[in-house]
Coordinates of C-alpha atoms in Angstrom, one line a residue:
M1 CA 129.3 95.2 109.0
P2 CA 126.1 93.9 110.7
Y3 CA 122.7 94.8 109.4
D4 CA 120.5 97.1 111.5
L5 CA 117.5 94.9 111.2
I6 CA 116.7 91.5 109.8
I7 CA 113.1 90.3 109.4
K8 CA 113.5 86.5 109.3
G9 CA 111.3 83.8 107.8
G10 CA 108.2 85.7 106.7
R11 CA 106.1 85.4 103.6
I12 CA 107.1 88.3 101.4
Y13 CA 104.5 90.1 99.4
D14 CA 106.8 92.5 97.6
G15 CA 104.1 94.9 96.3
S16 CA 104.5 94.0 92.6
G17 CA 101.6 91.6 92.5
L18 CA 104.0 88.7 91.8
P19 CA 103.4 85.5 93.9
S20 CA 104.6 85.7 97.5
R21 CA 107.6 83.7 98.7
M22 CA 109.2 82.8 102.0
G23 CA 112.3 84.8 102.8
D24 CA 114.2 87.4 104.8
V25 CA 114.5 91.1 104.5
A26 CA 117.6 92.9 105.8
V27 CA 117.9 96.6 106.4
I28 CA 120.8 99.0 106.7
G29 CA 120.0 102.5 107.7
D30 CA 116.8 103.6 106.0
R31 CA 117.2 101.2 103.0
I32 CA 116.5 97.6 102.2
A33 CA 119.9 95.9 101.9
E34 CA 119.0 92.3 101.0
V35 CA 115.9 90.3 100.1
G36 CA 115.8 86.5 100.0
R37 CA 118.0 84.2 102.2
V38 CA 120.0 86.5 104.4
S39 CA 122.9 85.4 106.6
G40 CA 124.9 87.5 109.0
S41 CA 124.2 89.3 112.2
A42 CA 122.0 92.3 113.0
H43 CA 121.4 94.7 115.8
R44 CA 117.9 93.2 115.9
V45 CA 116.4 90.1 114.3
V46 CA 112.6 89.8 114.1
D47 CA 111.1 86.3 113.8
A48 CA 108.4 86.7 111.1
D49 CA 107.2 83.1 111.1
G50 CA 103.5 83.0 110.2
L51 CA 103.5 86.7 109.3
A52 CA 103.2 88.5 106.0
V53 CA 105.9 91.1 105.2
A54 CA 104.8 93.8 102.8
P55 CA 105.7 97.4 101.8
G56 CA 104.2 100.0 104.1
F57 CA 100.8 101.1 103.1
I58 CA 100.4 104.5 101.5
D59 CA 97.2 106.3 102.5
F60 CA 96.7 108.7 99.6
H61 CA 93.5 110.4 100.7
T62 CA 93.9 112.0 104.1
H63 CA 93.2 115.4 105.8
M64 CA 96.0 115.2 108.3
D65 CA 97.2 118.7 107.4
A66 CA 96.5 120.1 110.8
Q67 CA 96.7 116.9 113.0
L68 CA 100.3 116.3 112.1
L69 CA 101.2 119.5 113.8
W70 CA 100.2 118.2 117.2
D71 CA 100.2 114.4 116.5
P72 CA 103.3 113.7 114.3
L73 CA 102.7 110.0 114.9
A74 CA 99.5 110.3 112.8
T75 CA 97.3 108.2 115.0
S76 CA 95.4 106.0 114.2
S77 CA 96.9 105.4 110.7
C78 CA 100.2 104.2 112.0
F79 CA 98.6 101.3 113.8
H80 CA 97.2 99.9 110.6
G81 CA 100.5 99.6 108.7
V82 CA 100.4 103.0 107.1
T83 CA 104.0 104.3 106.6
T84 CA 103.2 107.2 104.2
L85 CA 100.2 109.4 104.1
I86 CA 99.2 112.2 101.7
P87 CA 97.4 115.2 103.0
G88 CA 96.1 118.2 101.0
N89 CA 93.2 116.5 99.3
C90 CA 89.9 117.9 98.1
G91 CA 91.4 121.3 97.4
L92 CA 92.2 121.9 101.1
S93 CA 95.6 122.7 102.6
L94 CA 96.9 125.1 105.3
A95 CA 99.4 126.7 102.9
P96 CA 100.0 129.1 101.3
C97 CA 98.2 131.5 103.6
H98 CA 98.5 135.2 104.3
P99 CA 97.9 136.1 108.0
E100 CA 94.6 137.9 107.1
D101 CA 93.3 134.7 105.4
R102 CA 93.8 132.3 108.3
E103 CA 90.2 132.3 109.6
N104 CA 88.8 131.6 106.1
V105 CA 91.2 128.8 105.4
I106 CA 90.4 127.2 108.8
G107 CA 86.7 127.8 108.1
S108 CA 86.9 125.4 105.1
F109 CA 88.4 122.6 107.2
V110 CA 85.8 123.2 110.0
R111 CA 82.8 122.8 107.6
V112 CA 84.0 120.5 104.8
E113 CA 86.0 118.1 107.0
A114 CA 84.1 118.5 110.3
M115 CA 87.1 119.5 112.4
P116 CA 86.5 121.2 115.8
S117 CA 87.0 124.9 115.2
Q118 CA 88.3 125.5 118.7
V119 CA 91.1 122.9 118.2
L120 CA 92.2 124.3 114.9
R121 CA 92.1 127.9 116.1
E122 CA 94.1 127.1 119.3
A123 CA 96.5 124.4 118.1
V124 CA 97.5 125.6 114.6
K125 CA 100.3 128.1 115.4
W126 CA 100.8 129.4 111.8
E127 CA 104.6 129.3 111.6
W128 CA 104.5 129.6 107.9
T129 CA 103.1 131.7 105.0
T130 CA 104.2 129.8 101.9
F131 CA 103.9 126.1 101.2
P132 CA 107.7 125.5 101.4
E133 CA 107.6 127.0 104.9
Y134 CA 104.7 124.6 105.8
L135 CA 106.7 121.6 104.7
A136 CA 109.7 122.9 106.7
R137 CA 107.4 122.9 109.8
L138 CA 106.4 119.3 109.2
R139 CA 110.0 118.2 108.8
Q140 CA 110.6 119.1 112.5
K141 CA 109.1 115.9 113.8
L142 CA 107.3 113.1 112.0
G143 CA 106.5 109.5 112.8
V144 CA 105.3 108.5 109.4
N145 CA 106.3 109.9 106.0
V146 CA 104.3 112.7 104.5
A147 CA 103.9 113.5 100.8
A148 CA 101.8 116.6 100.6
L149 CA 99.5 118.0 97.9
M150 CA 98.8 121.7 97.5
G151 CA 95.2 122.7 97.9
H152 CA 93.6 124.8 95.2
C153 CA 91.5 126.6 97.7
A154 CA 94.6 127.9 99.6
M155 CA 96.2 129.0 96.3
R156 CA 93.1 130.9 95.2
Q157 CA 92.7 132.6 98.6
F158 CA 96.4 133.5 98.6
V159 CA 96.1 135.2 95.2
M160 CA 92.5 136.6 95.2
G161 CA 91.6 137.1 98.9
E162 CA 87.9 137.0 99.6
E163 CA 87.0 137.3 95.9
S164 CA 88.3 133.7 95.6
S165 CA 84.9 132.6 96.9
E166 CA 83.0 135.0 94.5
R167 CA 84.3 134.8 91.0
A168 CA 86.4 133.2 88.3
A169 CA 90.1 134.1 88.3
T170 CA 91.7 136.5 85.7
P171 CA 94.5 135.3 83.4
D172 CA 97.0 137.2 85.6
E173 CA 95.7 135.6 88.8
I174 CA 95.9 132.2 87.2
E175 CA 99.5 132.9 86.3
Q176 CA 100.2 133.8 89.9
M177 CA 98.7 130.5 91.1
K178 CA 100.8 128.6 88.6
N179 CA 103.9 130.3 89.9
I180 CA 102.9 129.3 93.5
L181 CA 102.4 125.7 92.3
R182 CA 105.8 125.7 90.7
E183 CA 107.4 126.9 93.9
G184 CA 105.6 124.3 96.0
L185 CA 106.6 121.4 93.6
S186 CA 110.2 122.5 93.7
A187 CA 110.1 122.5 97.5
G188 CA 108.6 119.0 97.8
A189 CA 104.9 119.1 97.1
I190 CA 103.8 116.0 95.1
G191 CA 101.0 117.8 93.1
F192 CA 97.8 119.6 93.8
S193 CA 94.2 119.0 94.5
T194 CA 91.0 120.7 93.6
N195 CA 87.3 120.5 94.5
H196 CA 84.0 121.3 92.7
N197 CA 81.7 119.6 95.1
R198 CA 78.7 121.8 95.5
R199 CA 78.1 120.6 99.0
H200 CA 81.4 122.0 100.2
M201 CA 81.3 125.4 101.9
R202 CA 83.2 127.4 104.4
E203 CA 82.0 127.7 108.0
D204 CA 80.3 131.0 107.1
G205 CA 78.2 129.4 104.3
R206 CA 80.3 130.8 101.4
P207 CA 81.5 128.3 98.8
I208 CA 85.0 127.0 99.2
P209 CA 87.2 129.0 96.7
S210 CA 87.9 126.1 94.2
R211 CA 84.2 125.8 93.4
L212 CA 84.5 129.2 91.6
A213 CA 87.3 128.0 89.4
T214 CA 86.5 127.4 85.7
D215 CA 87.6 124.2 84.0
E216 CA 90.2 126.2 82.1
E217 CA 91.8 127.5 85.3
I218 CA 92.1 123.9 86.5
L219 CA 93.5 122.8 83.2
E220 CA 96.1 125.6 83.4
L221 CA 97.3 124.4 86.8
A222 CA 97.4 120.9 85.5
G223 CA 99.6 122.1 82.7
V224 CA 102.3 123.1 85.3
L225 CA 102.6 119.4 86.2
G226 CA 103.2 118.7 82.6
E227 CA 105.6 121.5 82.2
L228 CA 107.8 120.1 85.0
N229 CA 106.9 116.5 84.3
R230 CA 106.3 116.1 88.0
G231 CA 103.5 115.5 90.4
S232 CA 99.9 114.2 90.4
M233 CA 96.5 115.7 90.7
Q234 CA 93.5 114.8 92.9
I235 CA 90.1 116.1 92.0
S236 CA 86.6 115.9 93.7
R237 CA 83.5 116.9 91.9
G238 CA 80.9 115.6 94.4
T239 CA 78.9 112.5 93.7
L240 CA 79.7 111.7 90.1
G241 CA 76.8 111.3 87.7
I242 CA 74.3 112.9 90.1
A243 CA 75.0 116.7 89.8
R244 CA 76.0 116.3 86.1
P245 CA 76.1 113.5 83.6
A246 CA 78.8 111.0 84.4
E247 CA 80.3 111.6 80.9
E248 CA 80.9 115.3 81.6
D249 CA 82.8 114.6 84.8
V250 CA 85.0 111.8 83.4
N251 CA 85.7 113.9 80.3
L252 CA 87.1 116.6 82.4
F253 CA 89.4 114.2 84.2
H254 CA 90.5 112.9 80.8
R255 CA 91.3 116.4 79.6
L256 CA 93.3 117.1 82.7
A257 CA 95.4 114.0 82.3
E258 CA 95.8 114.7 78.6
R259 CA 96.9 118.3 79.2
S260 CA 99.4 117.4 81.9
G261 CA 100.5 113.9 80.9
R262 CA 100.5 113.3 84.7
P263 CA 98.3 111.0 86.8
V264 CA 94.9 112.4 87.7
I265 CA 93.2 110.6 90.6
W266 CA 89.4 111.3 90.8
Q267 CA 86.8 110.7 93.4
S268 CA 85.2 108.2 93.1
I269 CA 83.3 105.0 92.1
A270 CA 80.9 103.4 94.6
H271 CA 77.6 101.6 94.6
R272 CA 74.7 104.0 95.5
L273 CA 71.3 103.0 96.6
N274 CA 69.6 105.8 94.7
A275 CA 71.6 105.1 91.5
P276 CA 72.3 101.4 91.6
D277 CA 73.8 101.0 88.1
L278 CA 75.8 104.2 88.0
W279 CA 79.0 102.5 89.2
K280 CA 79.0 100.3 86.0
R281 CA 78.9 103.4 83.8
L282 CA 81.6 105.1 85.7
L283 CA 83.9 102.1 85.5
D284 CA 83.3 101.7 81.8
L285 CA 84.1 105.4 81.2
A286 CA 87.2 105.1 83.3
Q287 CA 88.4 102.1 81.4
D288 CA 87.8 103.8 78.1
S289 CA 89.7 106.8 79.2
L290 CA 92.7 104.8 80.3
A291 CA 92.6 102.7 77.1
S292 CA 93.1 105.9 75.1
G293 CA 96.5 106.4 76.8
V294 CA 95.8 109.1 79.4
P295 CA 96.6 108.4 83.1
S296 CA 93.2 109.1 84.7
Y297 CA 92.4 106.8 87.6
P298 CA 89.3 106.5 89.8
L299 CA 89.6 105.8 93.5
C300 CA 87.2 103.6 95.5
N301 CA 86.9 102.6 99.1
A302 CA 86.9 99.4 101.1
R303 CA 85.1 100.8 104.1
L304 CA 81.5 101.9 104.6
F305 CA 80.8 105.6 104.6
N306 CA 78.5 105.3 107.6
G307 CA 79.0 108.8 108.7
R308 CA 77.7 109.9 112.1
F309 CA 76.1 113.3 112.6
T310 CA 74.0 115.4 114.9
L311 CA 71.9 118.4 114.0
K312 CA 74.6 120.6 115.6
N313 CA 77.0 119.6 112.8
A314 CA 75.9 117.7 109.7
Q315 CA 76.6 118.0 106.0
T316 CA 74.0 115.3 105.2
F317 CA 71.4 117.8 104.1
D318 CA 73.5 120.5 102.4
E319 CA 72.0 120.0 99.0
L320 CA 68.5 120.5 100.3
P321 CA 68.0 124.3 100.4
T322 CA 65.7 124.7 103.4
W323 CA 67.8 122.3 105.5
K324 CA 71.0 124.0 104.4
K325 CA 69.6 127.5 105.4
I326 CA 68.8 126.2 108.9
M327 CA 72.0 124.3 109.3
F328 CA 74.1 127.4 108.7
L329 CA 72.3 129.3 111.4
P330 CA 73.9 129.5 114.8
V331 CA 72.9 126.4 116.8
E332 CA 70.9 128.3 119.2
N333 CA 68.7 129.7 116.4
R334 CA 67.9 126.3 114.8
A335 CA 65.4 125.0 117.3
E336 CA 62.7 127.5 116.6
L337 CA 62.7 126.8 112.9
F338 CA 62.8 123.0 113.4
R339 CA 59.6 123.4 115.6
D340 CA 57.7 125.5 113.1
P341 CA 54.9 123.4 111.4
E342 CA 55.1 125.3 108.1
M343 CA 58.9 125.0 108.0
R344 CA 58.5 121.3 108.7
Q345 CA 56.4 120.9 105.6
K346 CA 59.2 122.3 103.5
L347 CA 61.8 120.1 105.2
R348 CA 59.6 117.0 104.7
F349 CA 59.2 117.7 101.0
E350 CA 62.9 118.1 100.4
A351 CA 64.0 115.2 102.5
V352 CA 61.2 112.7 101.7
D353 CA 59.0 113.6 98.7
D354 CA 61.1 115.6 96.3
T355 CA 62.2 113.4 93.3
R356 CA 65.2 115.6 92.2
S357 CA 68.5 113.7 92.2
V358 CA 70.8 114.7 95.0
N359 CA 73.5 113.0 97.1
F360 CA 71.1 112.5 100.0
T361 CA 69.2 109.2 99.2
R362 CA 66.0 110.1 101.1
R363 CA 66.1 106.6 102.5
W364 CA 65.1 107.0 106.1
D365 CA 65.4 103.3 106.7
Q366 CA 69.1 103.8 106.2
I367 CA 69.5 106.5 108.9
F368 CA 69.9 105.1 112.4
L369 CA 69.7 106.6 115.9
I370 CA 73.0 105.3 117.4
K371 CA 73.4 107.3 120.6
A372 CA 70.6 109.0 122.6
A373 CA 71.3 111.8 125.0
L374 CA 68.4 111.0 127.2
P375 CA 67.6 107.7 129.0
K376 CA 64.0 107.7 127.7
H377 CA 65.3 107.3 124.1
K378 CA 67.8 104.6 124.8
E379 CA 65.3 102.0 123.5
F380 CA 65.6 103.5 120.0
E381 CA 69.4 103.0 119.8
G382 CA 70.3 100.8 116.8
K383 CA 66.9 101.4 115.1
H384 CA 66.4 103.2 111.9
L385 CA 64.1 106.3 111.7
Q386 CA 61.3 104.7 109.8
E387 CA 61.1 101.9 112.5
I388 CA 61.1 104.5 115.3
A389 CA 58.4 106.5 113.5
R390 CA 56.2 103.5 113.1
S391 CA 56.5 102.6 116.8
Q392 CA 55.4 106.1 117.7
N393 CA 52.7 106.3 115.0
K394 CA 54.3 109.5 113.7
D395 CA 55.7 111.0 110.5
V396 CA 59.4 110.2 110.0
I397 CA 60.5 113.9 109.9
D398 CA 58.4 114.8 113.0
T399 CA 60.0 111.8 114.8
F400 CA 63.5 112.8 113.7
L401 CA 63.2 116.4 114.7
D402 CA 61.2 115.9 117.9
I403 CA 63.8 113.5 119.3
A404 CA 66.7 115.8 118.3
L405 CA 65.0 118.9 119.8
E406 CA 64.2 117.2 123.0
E407 CA 67.9 116.2 123.3
N408 CA 69.1 119.7 122.5
L409 CA 70.3 118.6 119.0
E410 CA 72.8 116.2 120.6
T411 CA 71.3 113.0 119.4
M412 CA 73.8 111.0 117.3
F413 CA 72.5 109.6 114.1
Q414 CA 74.3 107.5 111.4
N415 CA 73.9 106.9 107.7
S416 CA 74.2 103.2 107.2
G417 CA 76.4 103.4 104.2
A418 CA 74.6 100.4 102.8
R419 CA 75.7 99.3 99.3
D420 CA 75.5 96.2 97.2
E421 CA 78.4 93.9 98.1
Q422 CA 78.6 92.2 94.7
A423 CA 78.9 95.6 93.0
T424 CA 81.5 96.7 95.6
K425 CA 83.5 93.5 94.9
E426 CA 83.6 94.3 91.1
I427 CA 84.7 97.9 91.8
L428 CA 87.5 96.8 94.3
K429 CA 88.9 94.1 92.0
S430 CA 89.1 96.3 88.9
P431 CA 92.9 96.7 88.1
I432 CA 92.4 100.4 87.5
T433 CA 90.8 101.5 90.8
L434 CA 92.9 102.8 93.7
V435 CA 91.7 101.5 97.1
G436 CA 91.7 104.3 99.7
Q437 CA 89.7 107.4 100.7
S438 CA 90.3 106.9 104.4
D439 CA 89.6 110.6 105.1
A440 CA 92.0 110.2 108.0
G441 CA 92.1 113.4 110.1
A442 CA 88.7 114.6 109.1
H443 CA 85.1 114.1 110.5
L444 CA 86.7 113.4 113.8
I445 CA 83.7 112.6 115.9
Y446 CA 81.6 111.2 113.1
H447 CA 83.5 108.4 111.5
A448 CA 87.0 106.9 111.5
G449 CA 88.4 105.4 108.3
Y450 CA 92.0 104.8 109.5
G451 CA 91.6 101.1 109.1
Y452 CA 90.7 101.1 105.4
A453 CA 93.8 98.8 104.6
T454 CA 93.2 96.3 107.4
R455 CA 89.5 96.1 106.5
F456 CA 90.5 95.5 102.9
L457 CA 92.9 92.7 103.8
G458 CA 90.7 91.2 106.5
Y459 CA 87.1 91.5 105.2
W460 CA 87.3 91.8 101.5
I461 CA 90.4 89.7 100.7
R462 CA 90.4 87.0 103.5
E463 CA 86.7 86.7 104.1
Q464 CA 85.1 87.7 100.8
K465 CA 88.0 86.5 98.6
V466 CA 87.6 89.4 96.2
M467 CA 91.2 89.0 95.0
S468 CA 94.6 87.5 96.0
V469 CA 96.6 88.9 98.9
E470 CA 99.3 89.7 96.3
E471 CA 97.0 91.9 94.2
G472 CA 95.6 93.5 97.3
I473 CA 99.0 94.5 98.5
R474 CA 99.9 95.9 95.1
K475 CA 96.8 98.1 95.3
L476 CA 97.8 99.4 98.7
T477 CA 101.5 100.0 97.9
F478 CA 103.2 99.9 94.5
M479 CA 100.2 101.2 92.6
V480 CA 99.8 104.2 94.8
A481 CA 103.6 104.9 94.9
S482 CA 103.7 104.8 91.1
L483 CA 100.9 107.2 90.5
F484 CA 102.1 109.7 93.1
G485 CA 105.7 109.6 92.0
L486 CA 107.1 108.0 95.2
D487 CA 109.7 106.2 93.3
D488 CA 111.6 104.6 96.2
R489 CA 108.5 103.3 98.0
G490 CA 105.9 100.6 97.5
L491 CA 108.2 97.7 96.7
I492 CA 110.4 95.3 98.7
R493 CA 113.5 95.5 96.6
K494 CA 117.2 96.0 97.4
G495 CA 117.9 99.7 97.6
M496 CA 114.3 100.8 98.2
A497 CA 113.2 102.6 101.3
A498 CA 112.7 100.4 104.3
D499 CA 109.0 101.1 104.8
L500 CA 107.5 97.8 105.9
V501 CA 104.5 96.3 107.6
L502 CA 104.3 92.9 109.3
F503 CA 100.8 91.4 109.8
N504 CA 99.1 88.1 110.3
P505 CA 97.0 87.4 107.2
D506 CA 94.8 85.0 109.2
T507 CA 93.7 87.6 111.8
V508 CA 94.3 91.1 110.4
R509 CA 91.2 93.4 110.7
E510 CA 90.2 96.8 111.8
C511 CA 88.5 97.4 115.2
E512 CA 85.4 99.3 115.9
P513 CA 86.1 103.0 116.5
E514 CA 86.4 104.3 120.0
M515 CA 85.7 107.8 121.3
V516 CA 88.5 109.4 123.2
N517 CA 89.3 112.9 124.5
D518 CA 92.9 113.3 123.3
L519 CA 92.7 116.3 121.0
P520 CA 94.3 119.6 122.1
G521 CA 92.1 121.0 124.9
G522 CA 90.7 117.6 125.7
E523 CA 88.3 117.6 122.7
K524 CA 86.7 114.4 121.5
R525 CA 87.5 112.3 118.5
L526 CA 87.2 108.7 117.2
I527 CA 90.2 106.5 117.1
Q528 CA 90.5 103.0 115.5
K529 CA 92.8 100.2 116.5
A530 CA 93.9 97.2 114.5
I531 CA 94.0 93.4 115.0
G532 CA 96.9 91.3 113.6
V533 CA 99.3 94.1 112.8
K534 CA 102.6 93.1 114.4
M535 CA 104.9 95.9 113.3
T536 CA 105.1 99.1 111.3
V537 CA 108.7 100.0 110.1
V538 CA 109.4 103.5 108.7
N539 CA 112.7 104.3 107.1
G540 CA 114.3 101.3 108.7
K541 CA 113.1 102.1 112.2
V542 CA 110.4 100.2 114.1
L543 CA 107.7 102.9 114.7
V544 CA 104.9 100.7 116.1
E545 CA 105.1 97.2 117.6
D546 CA 102.1 95.2 118.9
G547 CA 100.0 98.4 118.7
E548 CA 102.4 100.5 120.8
H549 CA 104.6 103.4 119.7
T550 CA 108.3 102.6 120.2
G551 CA 109.2 106.3 120.9
V552 CA 111.1 107.0 117.6
Y553 CA 110.1 109.5 114.9
P554 CA 111.7 108.4 111.7
G555 CA 109.2 110.0 109.2
R556 CA 110.2 112.4 106.5
V557 CA 108.6 114.8 104.1
L558 CA 108.9 113.0 100.7
G559 CA 109.2 114.8 97.4
N560 CA 111.8 116.8 95.4
G561 CA 114.5 118.4 97.5
A562 CA 113.2 116.9 100.7
G563 CA 115.9 114.4 101.5
A564 CA 114.1 111.5 99.8
Q565 CA 114.2 110.1 96.3
P566 CA 113.4 113.0 93.9
L567 CA 110.2 113.0 91.9
G568 CA 110.3 113.0 88.1

């Protein structure tokens, strides 16, 4: 019997971290049939000379929960070699959800993940109530594989209604949430996520429900993973070591992993301009925790978090009380307050002079005007606010607000995302850090992180030589598959799922994001293309070739009882 596909003569990076080797990969159906020197015929033979052949990349930190409903191809992730993505991070998911709670669930995505409210309200058809029903909806049509986490916010809202954003849960309510989690895990969820980030609120200004959860509530939910010996947990607490001592945060992650015995993936370690040595402390704490025998792993990112924003939609200032109050007002009511001299004094103090430690760095030399709405301001594009203020002989806050007001709050600004590259290299190359945090599907007009893997391979590995290609591929594939229980993914081995990516290691790189109008209703978003990615293969089918979709939809919902390798 002929093979369905043979990839011939490539350099195989098998995901294990072992040295690469020249060879062939043969596929029958959705499985890898042979690896090495393959003879025989195939329905298609791909010449991989000069190309790397690797397991498909697993993007473990996405917010594609809604986008998959109208874009089952999961653009732009699929163009960068991603074959499996994990939505449901940061405590947010679209299920479970009672009909009366839909507006509040959507409101969390609108504010926390900067998704257009009109798109979500018009395009999400709510063909489900429970999490198993949501997974059944996804199974109807997928280009890439999906392994979904259950969001703590949705579970709390489902059990407690509006009180979920007001108070701690009772023991009975916690027990109900645990039962919902058990049901979801049995149907195919690969774990759950939670979020204590104090900057994360709903569209109406109320805290997202998981912020009201006690540590004991989260520990009880983690215990369900241990009880079933299945699934992983993702947790966000905001910028670690800023809101609370770093030891307090990492100790909670340790306790969660200890209680459950299951992997806990926490967010995150990065160099910060306003706390330049904090990353070292976090990395030391993470290593000590792992050395004690509990599976608690930090994530990091290979891309700059140079988020764009306007004063119509920005989370940048949410920890600054006066700014937050104004930013939660209707857009039409903000201008009057931004013009008021007395109000500006308060805004200036919080954003320039206050010494209290918050996520916002107060570095106005790191905030750039990148797109002016009026021709008269085009000369300022690409310049930081301090430079613009000096050129106008004005205060930096007056400069910022005057330009934004004159342009009806449509001026596009950007945080530079600057960080120390040597520190970032140390974080990336640590064997315990997961490389990810693409945020794919979120912040759609403000930043695009779809190309985290191609940037990692092109910039950090090829150009900066931070690690071997073998180790980089391990971090993007087998390490992720192992921690999230995707036991038949992440390796090129006989019998494993045929999720593969072919790329040119000499040219692979992410492209600059582009603005398009392809969301439902013609709304705008940023997309990101790739250079040097020849082919993305999902479950044995060529999904993308030379940057173009082939027309097939071979993706699956992965997880227990979902037609893929069971978890456990």
